[in-house]
Amino acid sequence: MIVCLSVGAKAQLHQAGQTAVEVSGGALDGFRLPRQDNFGYFAGVAFSKYHSRYLYWKAGMQLNQKNYAYDATRIPLQQWLGTAEIYTRILGRVSQSLIINAGIGAAGGYESVNSDRRSVEGAQIGNRSKWVVGPTAAIEAEYLLTGNLILIARAKEHYLFRSSVANTRFNAGVGIKIILPSKDDE
């Protein structure tokens, strides 16, 4: 009986004060195969802190990489973004293993067009590298794999003011979230 209670206590998720780290990746602005025009992907890492069973904060870093075709070459666009977001549960219970969260937040960072080079194959690029900032909105599904491991599927939209290429960036991808042990677990 004591063994069962101690195992169950370590499997409690979405508790106030819990922290987590996650890695994620996926498609940027729709799915396209590599070496195609407009192929894009994103990769990110984040840290989460649960405020309550229904609310948590997330801070992270994300790279958006996209390639645009020009003649026989590709022009890379990179966005290095820092994000701060708040998520709330909109559907599901932890005991059911599937939770749907919605979130809003802000992102800001640097957008690099053609690695800050102003020309390609003798042609001048009209788009400039610059600092970008704007709001985000996301919806994510969490599937509890084990007591501290969560599979995430997420769709997120960035609206980045000052972008010289496209103001909106849609991300769809998957990730793994690891709930970190708390002082109570030791």
XYZ file of C-alpha atoms in Angstrom:
186
model
C 0.000 0.000 0.000
C 2.780 2.488 0.852
C 4.604 1.699 -2.417
C 1.476 2.468 -4.473
C 0.954 5.806 -2.725
C 4.542 6.957 -3.282
C 4.436 6.053 -6.990
C 1.114 7.861 -7.429
C 2.460 11.012 -5.769
C 5.342 11.244 -8.268
C 2.928 10.952 -11.212
C 0.901 14.041 -10.312
C 1.098 16.580 -13.112
C -0.060 20.137 -13.625
C 0.422 21.016 -9.976
C 1.175 24.552 -8.760
C 4.920 25.135 -8.553
C 5.921 22.336 -10.945
C 8.471 23.166 -13.625
C 9.184 21.554 -16.980
C 11.525 21.779 -19.955
C 10.552 20.974 -23.519
C 12.064 20.624 -26.972
C 9.937 20.952 -30.084
C 10.163 21.129 -33.841
C 8.025 21.070 -36.942
C 6.881 22.722 -40.140
C 6.842 26.467 -40.733
C 4.102 28.066 -42.868
C 2.719 24.754 -44.140
C 4.349 21.450 -44.986
C 6.804 21.341 -47.870
C 9.602 18.899 -48.608
C 13.256 19.936 -48.290
C 14.773 21.505 -51.420
C 11.393 22.927 -52.429
C 10.600 26.641 -52.614
C 9.305 27.975 -49.288
C 10.519 24.941 -47.301
C 10.596 25.941 -43.656
C 11.003 24.418 -40.225
C 11.250 25.529 -36.621
C 13.069 24.216 -33.557
C 12.700 25.422 -30.011
C 13.408 24.903 -26.324
C 11.266 26.217 -23.481
C 10.904 26.300 -19.712
C 7.444 26.118 -18.095
C 6.261 26.941 -14.579
C 2.805 25.853 -13.438
C 0.853 28.505 -11.547
C -2.116 26.198 -10.899
C -3.653 23.008 -12.271
C -5.145 25.029 -15.134
C -2.574 27.747 -15.852
C 1.145 27.854 -16.665
C 3.757 30.274 -17.960
C 6.279 29.393 -20.654
C 9.503 31.153 -21.726
C 11.556 29.876 -24.621
C 13.853 30.368 -27.590
C 12.886 29.403 -31.124
C 14.567 29.346 -34.525
C 12.383 29.745 -37.623
C 14.274 28.805 -40.808
C 12.787 29.235 -44.269
C 14.264 29.116 -47.782
C 12.953 31.142 -50.705
C 13.868 30.206 -54.290
C 15.625 32.768 -56.455
C 16.797 31.594 -59.882
C 18.853 28.444 -59.208
C 19.642 29.265 -55.580
C 17.795 29.565 -52.296
C 17.709 32.640 -50.076
C 17.585 31.741 -46.375
C 15.439 33.563 -43.839
C 16.156 32.975 -40.167
C 14.237 34.328 -37.200
C 15.784 33.913 -33.752
C 12.946 34.553 -31.301
C 12.511 34.728 -27.567
C 8.957 33.988 -26.410
C 6.931 34.551 -23.240
C 3.486 32.937 -23.130
C 0.694 31.982 -20.770
C -1.406 28.837 -21.343
C -4.687 27.739 -19.825
C -6.438 24.387 -19.993
C -9.563 24.431 -22.130
C -10.388 20.711 -22.290
C -9.464 17.483 -20.517
C -8.313 16.181 -17.169
C -4.909 14.874 -16.171
C -6.483 11.527 -15.248
C -7.657 11.156 -18.877
C -4.081 11.517 -20.261
C -5.117 14.106 -22.901
C -5.246 17.848 -22.236
C -5.935 20.719 -24.653
C -4.422 24.119 -23.771
C -4.751 27.542 -25.399
C -2.129 30.239 -25.046
C -1.243 33.813 -25.883
C 2.007 35.671 -25.530
C 4.692 37.799 -27.122
C 7.735 37.067 -29.252
C 10.694 39.199 -30.187
C 14.038 38.685 -31.831
C 16.180 39.130 -34.926
C 15.194 38.335 -38.513
C 18.128 37.624 -40.812
C 17.578 37.726 -44.589
C 20.269 35.932 -46.643
C 22.614 35.873 -43.619
C 22.671 39.707 -43.696
C 24.186 39.779 -47.201
C 22.478 42.389 -49.414
C 22.973 40.652 -52.779
C 22.612 37.228 -54.370
C 24.000 36.316 -57.778
C 24.547 40.003 -58.546
C 20.976 41.049 -57.698
C 20.170 43.356 -54.768
C 17.798 42.049 -52.098
C 15.118 44.584 -51.141
C 14.301 42.859 -47.841
C 16.484 43.834 -44.900
C 17.459 42.040 -41.716
C 15.940 43.693 -38.645
C 14.567 43.288 -35.152
C 10.999 41.965 -34.982
C 8.396 41.804 -32.210
C 4.752 40.792 -31.921
C 2.007 38.695 -30.319
C 1.531 34.922 -30.480
C -1.503 32.649 -30.178
C -1.345 28.881 -29.809
C -3.338 25.748 -29.161
C -1.636 22.575 -27.981
C -2.545 19.035 -27.086
C -0.631 17.231 -24.339
C -0.656 13.455 -24.127
C 0.776 12.053 -20.895
C 3.204 9.246 -21.772
C 4.597 8.552 -18.287
C 4.611 10.188 -14.882
C 6.945 12.963 -16.025
C 7.021 12.721 -19.843
C 4.473 14.475 -22.071
C 4.070 14.368 -25.865
C 2.964 17.730 -27.299
C 1.296 18.630 -30.595
C 1.052 22.377 -31.159
C -0.206 24.905 -33.700
C 1.066 28.449 -33.150
C 0.795 31.726 -35.039
C 3.318 34.559 -34.679
C 2.442 38.039 -35.893
C 5.777 39.827 -36.170
C 5.673 43.573 -36.676
C 8.531 45.034 -38.704
C 9.236 41.791 -40.625
C 10.429 42.680 -44.105
C 9.303 39.339 -45.594
C 6.030 38.190 -43.982
C 4.363 39.420 -40.811
C 2.735 36.077 -39.948
C 4.480 32.790 -39.221
C 2.422 29.633 -38.663
C 4.109 26.747 -36.805
C 2.733 23.204 -36.563
C 4.810 20.576 -34.832
C 5.458 18.163 -32.006
C 7.589 18.162 -28.903
C 8.493 16.410 -25.689
C 7.974 18.029 -22.288
C 9.778 16.690 -19.218
C 8.370 17.530 -15.794
C 11.318 18.296 -13.509
C 11.452 16.793 -10.037
C 10.397 19.199 -7.287
C 11.676 19.419 -3.743
C 8.596 17.470 -2.631
C 9.634 14.517 -4.851
C 12.998 14.068 -3.131
